[in-house]
PDB file of C-alpha atoms in Angstrom:
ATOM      1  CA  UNK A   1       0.000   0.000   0.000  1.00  0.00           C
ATOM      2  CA  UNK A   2       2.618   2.270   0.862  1.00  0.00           C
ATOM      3  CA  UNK A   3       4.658   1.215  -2.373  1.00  0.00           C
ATOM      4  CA  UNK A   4       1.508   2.416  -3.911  1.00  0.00           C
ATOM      5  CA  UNK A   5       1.384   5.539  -2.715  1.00  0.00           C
ATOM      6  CA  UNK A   6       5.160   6.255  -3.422  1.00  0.00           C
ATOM      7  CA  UNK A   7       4.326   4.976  -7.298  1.00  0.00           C
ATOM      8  CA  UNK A   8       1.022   7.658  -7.768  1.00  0.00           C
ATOM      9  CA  UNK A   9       1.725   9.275 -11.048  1.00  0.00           C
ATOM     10  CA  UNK A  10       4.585   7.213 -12.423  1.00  0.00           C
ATOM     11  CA  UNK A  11       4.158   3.410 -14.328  1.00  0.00           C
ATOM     12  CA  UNK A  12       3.889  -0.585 -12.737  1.00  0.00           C
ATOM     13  CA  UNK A  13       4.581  -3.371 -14.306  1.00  0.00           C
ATOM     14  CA  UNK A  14       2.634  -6.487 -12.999  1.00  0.00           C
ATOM     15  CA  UNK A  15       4.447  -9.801 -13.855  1.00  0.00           C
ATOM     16  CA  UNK A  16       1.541 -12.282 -13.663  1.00  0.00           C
ATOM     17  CA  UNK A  17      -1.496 -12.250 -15.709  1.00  0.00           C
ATOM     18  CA  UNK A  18      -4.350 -10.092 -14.125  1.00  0.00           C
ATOM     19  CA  UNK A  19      -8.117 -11.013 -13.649  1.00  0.00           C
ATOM     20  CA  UNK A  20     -10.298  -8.628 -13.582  1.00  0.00           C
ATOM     21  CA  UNK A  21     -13.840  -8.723 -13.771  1.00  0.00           C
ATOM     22  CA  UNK A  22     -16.395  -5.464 -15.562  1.00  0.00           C
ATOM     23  CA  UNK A  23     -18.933  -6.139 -12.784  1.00  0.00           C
ATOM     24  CA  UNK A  24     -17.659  -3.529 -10.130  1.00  0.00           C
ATOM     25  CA  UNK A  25     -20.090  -5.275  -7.319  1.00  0.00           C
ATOM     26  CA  UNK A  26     -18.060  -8.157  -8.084  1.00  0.00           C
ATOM     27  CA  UNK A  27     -14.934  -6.315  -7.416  1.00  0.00           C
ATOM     28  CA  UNK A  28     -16.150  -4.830  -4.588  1.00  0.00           C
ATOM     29  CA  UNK A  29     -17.154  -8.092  -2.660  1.00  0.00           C
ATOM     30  CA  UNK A  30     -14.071  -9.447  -3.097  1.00  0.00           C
ATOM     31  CA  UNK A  31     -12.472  -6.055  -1.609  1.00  0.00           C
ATOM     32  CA  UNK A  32     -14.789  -6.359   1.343  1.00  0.00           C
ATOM     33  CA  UNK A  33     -13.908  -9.951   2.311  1.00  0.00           C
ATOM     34  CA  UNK A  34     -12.102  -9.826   5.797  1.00  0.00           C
ATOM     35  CA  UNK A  35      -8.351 -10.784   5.489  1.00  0.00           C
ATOM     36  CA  UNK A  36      -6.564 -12.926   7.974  1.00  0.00           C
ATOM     37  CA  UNK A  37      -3.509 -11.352   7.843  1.00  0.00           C
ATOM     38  CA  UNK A  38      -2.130  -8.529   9.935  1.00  0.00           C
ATOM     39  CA  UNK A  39      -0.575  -6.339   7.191  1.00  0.00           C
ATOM     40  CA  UNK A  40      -2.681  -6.888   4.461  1.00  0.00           C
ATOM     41  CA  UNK A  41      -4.666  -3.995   3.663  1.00  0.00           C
ATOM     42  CA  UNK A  42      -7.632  -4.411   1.313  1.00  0.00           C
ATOM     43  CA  UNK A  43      -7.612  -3.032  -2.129  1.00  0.00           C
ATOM     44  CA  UNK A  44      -9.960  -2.517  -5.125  1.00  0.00           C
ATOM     45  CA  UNK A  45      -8.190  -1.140  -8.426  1.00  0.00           C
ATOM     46  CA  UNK A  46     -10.180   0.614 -10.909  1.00  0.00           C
ATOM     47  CA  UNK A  47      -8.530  -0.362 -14.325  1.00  0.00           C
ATOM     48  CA  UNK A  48      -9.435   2.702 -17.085  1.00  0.00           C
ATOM     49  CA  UNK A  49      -8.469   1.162 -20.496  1.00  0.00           C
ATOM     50  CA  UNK A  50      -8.611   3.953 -23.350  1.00  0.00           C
ATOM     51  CA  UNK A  51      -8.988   3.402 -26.754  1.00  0.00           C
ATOM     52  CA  UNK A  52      -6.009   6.132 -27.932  1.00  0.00           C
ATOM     53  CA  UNK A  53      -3.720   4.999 -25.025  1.00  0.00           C
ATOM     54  CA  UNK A  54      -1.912   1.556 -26.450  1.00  0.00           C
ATOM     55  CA  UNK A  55      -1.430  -1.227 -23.772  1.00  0.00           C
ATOM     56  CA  UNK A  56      -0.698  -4.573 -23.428  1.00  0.00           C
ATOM     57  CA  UNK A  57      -3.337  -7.543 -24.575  1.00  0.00           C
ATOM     58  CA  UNK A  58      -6.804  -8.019 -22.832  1.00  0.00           C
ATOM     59  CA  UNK A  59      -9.198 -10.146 -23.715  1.00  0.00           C
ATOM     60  CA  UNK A  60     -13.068 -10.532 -22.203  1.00  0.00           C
ATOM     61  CA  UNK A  61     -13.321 -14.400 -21.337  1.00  0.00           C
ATOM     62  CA  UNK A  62     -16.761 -14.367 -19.961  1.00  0.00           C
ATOM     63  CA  UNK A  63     -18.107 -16.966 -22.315  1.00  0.00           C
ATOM     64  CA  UNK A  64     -15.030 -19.058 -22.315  1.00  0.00           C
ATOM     65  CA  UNK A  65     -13.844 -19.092 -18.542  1.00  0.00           C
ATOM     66  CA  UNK A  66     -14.398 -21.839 -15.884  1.00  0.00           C
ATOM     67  CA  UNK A  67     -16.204 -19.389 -13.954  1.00  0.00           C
ATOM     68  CA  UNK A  68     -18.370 -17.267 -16.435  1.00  0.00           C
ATOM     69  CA  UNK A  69     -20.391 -15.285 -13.534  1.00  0.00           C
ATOM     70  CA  UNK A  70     -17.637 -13.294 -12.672  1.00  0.00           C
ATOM     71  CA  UNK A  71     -17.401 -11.459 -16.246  1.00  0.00           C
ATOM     72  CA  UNK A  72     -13.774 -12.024 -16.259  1.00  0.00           C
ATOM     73  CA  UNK A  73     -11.696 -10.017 -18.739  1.00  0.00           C
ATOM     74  CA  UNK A  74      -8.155 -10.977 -18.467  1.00  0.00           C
ATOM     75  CA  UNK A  75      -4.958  -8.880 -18.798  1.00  0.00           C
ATOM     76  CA  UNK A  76      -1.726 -10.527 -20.245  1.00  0.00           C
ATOM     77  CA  UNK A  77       1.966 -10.856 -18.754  1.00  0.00           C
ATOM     78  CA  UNK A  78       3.531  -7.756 -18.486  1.00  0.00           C
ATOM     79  CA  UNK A  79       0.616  -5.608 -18.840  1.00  0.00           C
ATOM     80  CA  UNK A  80       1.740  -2.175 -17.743  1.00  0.00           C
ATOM     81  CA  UNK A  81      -0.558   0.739 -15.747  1.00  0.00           C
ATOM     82  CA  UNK A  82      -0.152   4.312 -14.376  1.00  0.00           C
ATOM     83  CA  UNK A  83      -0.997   5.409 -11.087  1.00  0.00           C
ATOM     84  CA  UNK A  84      -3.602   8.046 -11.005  1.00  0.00           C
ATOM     85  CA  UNK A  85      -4.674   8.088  -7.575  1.00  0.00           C
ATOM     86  CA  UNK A  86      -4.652   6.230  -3.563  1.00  0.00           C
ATOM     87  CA  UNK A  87      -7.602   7.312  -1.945  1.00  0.00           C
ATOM     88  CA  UNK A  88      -9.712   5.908   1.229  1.00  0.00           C
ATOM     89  CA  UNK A  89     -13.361   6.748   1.626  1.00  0.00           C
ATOM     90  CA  UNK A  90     -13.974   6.793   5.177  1.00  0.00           C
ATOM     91  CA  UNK A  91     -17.106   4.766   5.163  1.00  0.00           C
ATOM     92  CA  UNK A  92     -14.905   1.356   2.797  1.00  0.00           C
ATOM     93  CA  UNK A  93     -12.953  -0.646   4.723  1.00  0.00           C
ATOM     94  CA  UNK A  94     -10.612  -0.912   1.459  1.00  0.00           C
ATOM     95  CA  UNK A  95      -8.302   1.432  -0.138  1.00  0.00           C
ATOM     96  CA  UNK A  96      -8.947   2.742  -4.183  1.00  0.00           C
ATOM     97  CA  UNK A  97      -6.541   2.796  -6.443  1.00  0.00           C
ATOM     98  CA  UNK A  98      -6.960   4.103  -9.702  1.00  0.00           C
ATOM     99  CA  UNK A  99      -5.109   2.658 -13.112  1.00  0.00           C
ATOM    100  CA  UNK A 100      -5.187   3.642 -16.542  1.00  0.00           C
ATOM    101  CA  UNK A 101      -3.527   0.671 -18.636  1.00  0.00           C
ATOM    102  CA  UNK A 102      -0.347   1.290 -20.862  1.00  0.00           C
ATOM    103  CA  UNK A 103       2.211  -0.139 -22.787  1.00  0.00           C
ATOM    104  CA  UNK A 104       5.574  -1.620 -22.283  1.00  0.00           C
ATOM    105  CA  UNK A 105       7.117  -4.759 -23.470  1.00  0.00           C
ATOM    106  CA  UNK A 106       8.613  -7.401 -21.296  1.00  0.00           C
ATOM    107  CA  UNK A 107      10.818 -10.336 -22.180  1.00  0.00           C
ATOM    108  CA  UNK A 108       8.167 -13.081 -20.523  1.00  0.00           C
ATOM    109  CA  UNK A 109       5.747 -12.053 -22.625  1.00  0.00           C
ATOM    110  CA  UNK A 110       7.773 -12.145 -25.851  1.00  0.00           C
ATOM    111  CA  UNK A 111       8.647 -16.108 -24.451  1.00  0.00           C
ATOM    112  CA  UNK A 112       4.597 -16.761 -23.662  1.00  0.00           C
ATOM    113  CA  UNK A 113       3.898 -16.123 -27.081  1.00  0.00           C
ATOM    114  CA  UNK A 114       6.790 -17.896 -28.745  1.00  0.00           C
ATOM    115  CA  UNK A 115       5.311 -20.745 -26.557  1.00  0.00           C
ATOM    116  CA  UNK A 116       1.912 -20.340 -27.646  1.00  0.00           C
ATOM    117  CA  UNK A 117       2.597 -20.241 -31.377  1.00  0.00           C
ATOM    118  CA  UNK A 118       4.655 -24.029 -30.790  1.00  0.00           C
ATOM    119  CA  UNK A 119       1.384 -25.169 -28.621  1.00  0.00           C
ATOM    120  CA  UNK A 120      -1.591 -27.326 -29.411  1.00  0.00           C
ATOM    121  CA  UNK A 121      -5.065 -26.001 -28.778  1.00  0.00           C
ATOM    122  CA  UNK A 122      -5.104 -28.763 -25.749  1.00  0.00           C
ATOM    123  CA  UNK A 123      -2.092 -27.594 -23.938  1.00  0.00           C
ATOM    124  CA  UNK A 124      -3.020 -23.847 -23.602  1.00  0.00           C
ATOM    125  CA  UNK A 125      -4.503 -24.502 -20.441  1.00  0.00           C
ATOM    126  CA  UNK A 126      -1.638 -26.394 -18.896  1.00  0.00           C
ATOM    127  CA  UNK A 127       1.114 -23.834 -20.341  1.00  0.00           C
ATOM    128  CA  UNK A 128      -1.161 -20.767 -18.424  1.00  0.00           C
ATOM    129  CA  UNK A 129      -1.114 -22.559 -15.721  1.00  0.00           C
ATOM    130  CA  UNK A 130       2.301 -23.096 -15.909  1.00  0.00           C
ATOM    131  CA  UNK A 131       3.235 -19.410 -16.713  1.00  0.00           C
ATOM    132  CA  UNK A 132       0.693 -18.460 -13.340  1.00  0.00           C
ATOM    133  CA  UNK A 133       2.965 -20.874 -11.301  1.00  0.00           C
ATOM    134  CA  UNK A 134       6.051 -19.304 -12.628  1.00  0.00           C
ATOM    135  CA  UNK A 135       5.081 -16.163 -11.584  1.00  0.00           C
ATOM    136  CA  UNK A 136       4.058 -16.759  -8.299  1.00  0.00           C
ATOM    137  CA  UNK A 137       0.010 -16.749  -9.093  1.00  0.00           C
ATOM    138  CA  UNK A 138      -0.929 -19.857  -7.067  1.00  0.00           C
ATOM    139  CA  UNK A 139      -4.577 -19.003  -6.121  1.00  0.00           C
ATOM    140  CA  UNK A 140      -5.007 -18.465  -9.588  1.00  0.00           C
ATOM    141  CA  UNK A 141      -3.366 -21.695 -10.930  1.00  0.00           C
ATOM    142  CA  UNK A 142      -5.139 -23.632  -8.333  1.00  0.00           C
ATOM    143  CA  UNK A 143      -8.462 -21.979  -9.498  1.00  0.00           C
ATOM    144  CA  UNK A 144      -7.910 -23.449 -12.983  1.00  0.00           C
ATOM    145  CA  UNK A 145      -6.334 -26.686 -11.919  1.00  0.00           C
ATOM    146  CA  UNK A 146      -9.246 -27.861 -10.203  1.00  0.00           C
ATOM    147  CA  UNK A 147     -11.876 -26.473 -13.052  1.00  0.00           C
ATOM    148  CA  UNK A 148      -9.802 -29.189 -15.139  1.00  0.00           C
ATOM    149  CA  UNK A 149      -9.613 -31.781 -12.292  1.00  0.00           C
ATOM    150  CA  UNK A 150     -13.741 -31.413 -11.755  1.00  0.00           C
ATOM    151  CA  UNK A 151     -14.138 -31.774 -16.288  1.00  0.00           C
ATOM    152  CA  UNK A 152     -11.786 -34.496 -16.588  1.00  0.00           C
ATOM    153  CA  UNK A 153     -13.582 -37.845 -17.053  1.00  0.00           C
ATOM    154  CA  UNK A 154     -11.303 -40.069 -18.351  1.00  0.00           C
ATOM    155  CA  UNK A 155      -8.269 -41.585 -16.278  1.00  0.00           C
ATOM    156  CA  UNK A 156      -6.434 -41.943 -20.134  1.00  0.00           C
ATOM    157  CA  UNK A 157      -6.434 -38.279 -20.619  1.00  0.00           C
ATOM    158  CA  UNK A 158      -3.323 -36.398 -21.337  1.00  0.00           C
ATOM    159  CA  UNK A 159      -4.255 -33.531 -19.417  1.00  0.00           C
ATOM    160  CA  UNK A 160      -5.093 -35.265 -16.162  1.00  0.00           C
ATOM    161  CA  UNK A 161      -1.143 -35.938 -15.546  1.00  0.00           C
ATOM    162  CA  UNK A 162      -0.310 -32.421 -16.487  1.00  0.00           C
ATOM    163  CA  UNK A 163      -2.486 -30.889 -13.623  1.00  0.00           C
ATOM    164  CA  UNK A 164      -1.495 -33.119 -11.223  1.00  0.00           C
ATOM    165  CA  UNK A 165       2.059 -32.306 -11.974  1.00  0.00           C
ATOM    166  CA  UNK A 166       1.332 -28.675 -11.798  1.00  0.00           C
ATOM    167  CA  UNK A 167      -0.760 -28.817  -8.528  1.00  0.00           C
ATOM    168  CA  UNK A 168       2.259 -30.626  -6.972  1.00  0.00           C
ATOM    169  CA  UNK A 169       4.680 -28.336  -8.194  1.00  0.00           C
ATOM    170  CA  UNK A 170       2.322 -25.469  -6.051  1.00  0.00           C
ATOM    171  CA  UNK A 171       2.742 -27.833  -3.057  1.00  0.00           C
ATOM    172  CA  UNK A 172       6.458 -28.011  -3.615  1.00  0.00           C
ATOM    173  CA  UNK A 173       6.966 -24.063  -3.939  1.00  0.00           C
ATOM    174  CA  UNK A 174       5.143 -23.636  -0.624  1.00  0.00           C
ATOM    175  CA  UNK A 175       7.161 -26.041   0.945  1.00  0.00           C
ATOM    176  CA  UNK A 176       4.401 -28.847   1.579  1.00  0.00           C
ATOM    177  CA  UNK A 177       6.733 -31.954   0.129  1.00  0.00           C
ATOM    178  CA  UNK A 178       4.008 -34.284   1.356  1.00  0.00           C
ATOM    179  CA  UNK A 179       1.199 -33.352  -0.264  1.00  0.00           C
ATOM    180  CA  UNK A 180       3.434 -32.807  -3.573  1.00  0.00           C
ATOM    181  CA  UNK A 181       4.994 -36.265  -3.319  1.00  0.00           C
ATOM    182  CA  UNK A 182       1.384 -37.533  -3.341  1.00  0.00           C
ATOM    183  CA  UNK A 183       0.223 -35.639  -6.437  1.00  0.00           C
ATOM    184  CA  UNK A 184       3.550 -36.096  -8.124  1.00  0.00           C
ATOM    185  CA  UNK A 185       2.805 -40.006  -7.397  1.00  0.00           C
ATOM    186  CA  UNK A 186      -0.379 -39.591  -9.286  1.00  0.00           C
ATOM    187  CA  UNK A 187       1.431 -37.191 -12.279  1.00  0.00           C
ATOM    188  CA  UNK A 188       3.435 -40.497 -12.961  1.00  0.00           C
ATOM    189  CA  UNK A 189       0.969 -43.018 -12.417  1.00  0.00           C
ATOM    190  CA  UNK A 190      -1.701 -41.424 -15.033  1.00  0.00           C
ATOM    191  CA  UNK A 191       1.486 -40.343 -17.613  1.00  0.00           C
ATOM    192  CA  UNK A 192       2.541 -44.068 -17.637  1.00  0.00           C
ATOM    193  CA  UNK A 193      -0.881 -45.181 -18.210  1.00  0.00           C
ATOM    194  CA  UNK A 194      -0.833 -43.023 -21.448  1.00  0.00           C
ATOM    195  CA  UNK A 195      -1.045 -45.344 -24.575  1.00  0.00           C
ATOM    196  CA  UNK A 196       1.868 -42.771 -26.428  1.00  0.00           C
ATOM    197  CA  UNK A 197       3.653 -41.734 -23.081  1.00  0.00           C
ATOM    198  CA  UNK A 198       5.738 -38.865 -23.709  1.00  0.00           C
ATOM    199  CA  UNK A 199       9.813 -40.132 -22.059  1.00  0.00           C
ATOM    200  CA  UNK A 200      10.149 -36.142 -21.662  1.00  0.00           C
ATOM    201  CA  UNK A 201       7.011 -35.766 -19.206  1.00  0.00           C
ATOM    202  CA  UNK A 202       7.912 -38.535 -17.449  1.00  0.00           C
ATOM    203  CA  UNK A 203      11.853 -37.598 -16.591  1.00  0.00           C
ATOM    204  CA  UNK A 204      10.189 -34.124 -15.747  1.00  0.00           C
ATOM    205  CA  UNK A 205       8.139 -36.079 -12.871  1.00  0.00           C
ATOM    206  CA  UNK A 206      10.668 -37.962 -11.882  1.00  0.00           C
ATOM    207  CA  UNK A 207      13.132 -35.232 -11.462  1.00  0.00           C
ATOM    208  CA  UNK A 208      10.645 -33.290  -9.474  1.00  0.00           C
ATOM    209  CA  UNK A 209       9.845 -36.416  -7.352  1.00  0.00           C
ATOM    210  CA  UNK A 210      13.743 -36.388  -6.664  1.00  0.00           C
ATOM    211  CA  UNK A 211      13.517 -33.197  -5.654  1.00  0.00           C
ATOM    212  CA  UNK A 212      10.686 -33.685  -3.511  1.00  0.00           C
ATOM    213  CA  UNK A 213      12.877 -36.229  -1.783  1.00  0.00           C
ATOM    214  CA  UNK A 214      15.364 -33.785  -1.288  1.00  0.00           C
ATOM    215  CA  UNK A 215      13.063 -31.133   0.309  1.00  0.00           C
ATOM    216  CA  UNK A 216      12.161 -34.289   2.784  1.00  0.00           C
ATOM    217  CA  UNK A 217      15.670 -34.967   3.479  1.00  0.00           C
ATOM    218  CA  UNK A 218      15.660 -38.621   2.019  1.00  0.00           C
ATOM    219  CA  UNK A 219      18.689 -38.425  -0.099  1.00  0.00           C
ATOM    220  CA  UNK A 220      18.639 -41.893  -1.290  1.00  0.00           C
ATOM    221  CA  UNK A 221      15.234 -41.933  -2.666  1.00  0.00           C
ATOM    222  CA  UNK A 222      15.839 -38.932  -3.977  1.00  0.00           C
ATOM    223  CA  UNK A 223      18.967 -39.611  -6.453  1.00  0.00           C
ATOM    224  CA  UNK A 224      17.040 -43.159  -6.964  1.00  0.00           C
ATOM    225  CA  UNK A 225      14.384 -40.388  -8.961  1.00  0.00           C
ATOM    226  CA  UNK A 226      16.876 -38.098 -10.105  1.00  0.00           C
ATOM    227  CA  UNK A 227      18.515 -41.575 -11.724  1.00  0.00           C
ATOM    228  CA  UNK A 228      15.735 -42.681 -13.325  1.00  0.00           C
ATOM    229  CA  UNK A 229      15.118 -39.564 -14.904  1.00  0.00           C
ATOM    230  CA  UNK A 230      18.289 -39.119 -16.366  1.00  0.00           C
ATOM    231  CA  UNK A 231      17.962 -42.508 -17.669  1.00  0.00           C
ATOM    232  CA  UNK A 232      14.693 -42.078 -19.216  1.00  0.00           C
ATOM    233  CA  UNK A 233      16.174 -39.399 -21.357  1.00  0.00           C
ATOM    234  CA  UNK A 234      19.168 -41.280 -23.218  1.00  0.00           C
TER     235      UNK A 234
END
């Protein structure tokens, strides 16, 4: 908040992509919700997007999101705003700041859509994901990990391994090696079920299951993984 207040007239860059919704009563109950944290302060931006300002990509994914009620328009990687004002109305328990979205490149972006171009129409999901993981956007990863998780029906499908991999690579950045061991477990178990198994994804779980091991301090088991990955890929 404070960082904020310092940055009022000059630019931000935000790293991860940013969802935003064009229903400000939806905004606003989200603002309101109590936070259980000492030093969190609750915020609501109002994002102005002008038609002769350029700015980064949005796109309105109401009618294609896993949650379509919450009139999501999405803002990409590196999207890039200016301050305008910090303000407090004394009868909000939140704080207001107001954006007006610009335009600056960033490398990660340049990378996402290199990516994107090389992808098939199946993976999208998986590689945002991935990218919201990378950038430190768990609640939002997790958000679309389980939309997948509740759609999936069959046990064959290549997707299925992907999310599992990704939801226990969120375990493992937050330090819970349990819980990511046990989805990791389940990555590999549905990849080797896979009538054309891909050798790559399955050194990529077994490296992270190594590292898993390491995290739980059970070095043997752990370069047992690392092995098998490495052996995988010859």
């Amino acid at each position: 908040m404070k960082q904020s207040s310092k940055e009022k007239d000059q630019l931000i860059s935000i790293n991860g992509f940013i969802s935003t919704t064009t229903d400000k009563k939806i905004a606003e109950f989200y603002a309101k919700k109590p936070s259980n944290g000492v030093d969190f302060v609750p915020v609501l931006y109002e994002i102005t997007i002008d038609p002769l300002i350029p700015c980064q990509a949005f796109a309105d994914i109401e009618t294609i999101s896993f949650h379509p009620e919450e009139k999501e328009l999405l803002f990409s990687i590196g999207s890039t705003f200016s301050v305008d004002s910090v303000a407090k109305n004394d009868n909000e328990n939140f704080h207001r700041i107001k954006l007006t979205a610009r335009n600056m490149r960033a490398p990660v972006l340049d990378d996402m859509k290199l990516k994107v171009k090389k992808s098939s129409q199946s993976s999208l999901t998986i590689l945002l994901i991935k990218y919201l993981i990378e950038l430190g956007e768990h609640r939002a990863a997790r958000r679309y990990l389980k939309s997948i998780l509740d759609s999936v029906a069959l046990e064959n499908d290549p997707s299925l391994a992907s999310a599992y991999n990704c939801l226990a690579l969120i375990y493992s950045k937050e330090g819970i090696h349990s819980a990511a061991l046990e989805y990791y477990k389940k990555a590999l178990n549905t990849q080797a079920r896979l009538e054309y198994s891909n050798n790559n994804a399955l050194a990529e779980i077994y490296n992270n299951i190594g590292y898993t091991y390491i995290g739980l301090r059970n070095i043997d088991v752990a370069i047992q993984n690392l092995n098998e990955a490495e052996r995988i890929q010859l």
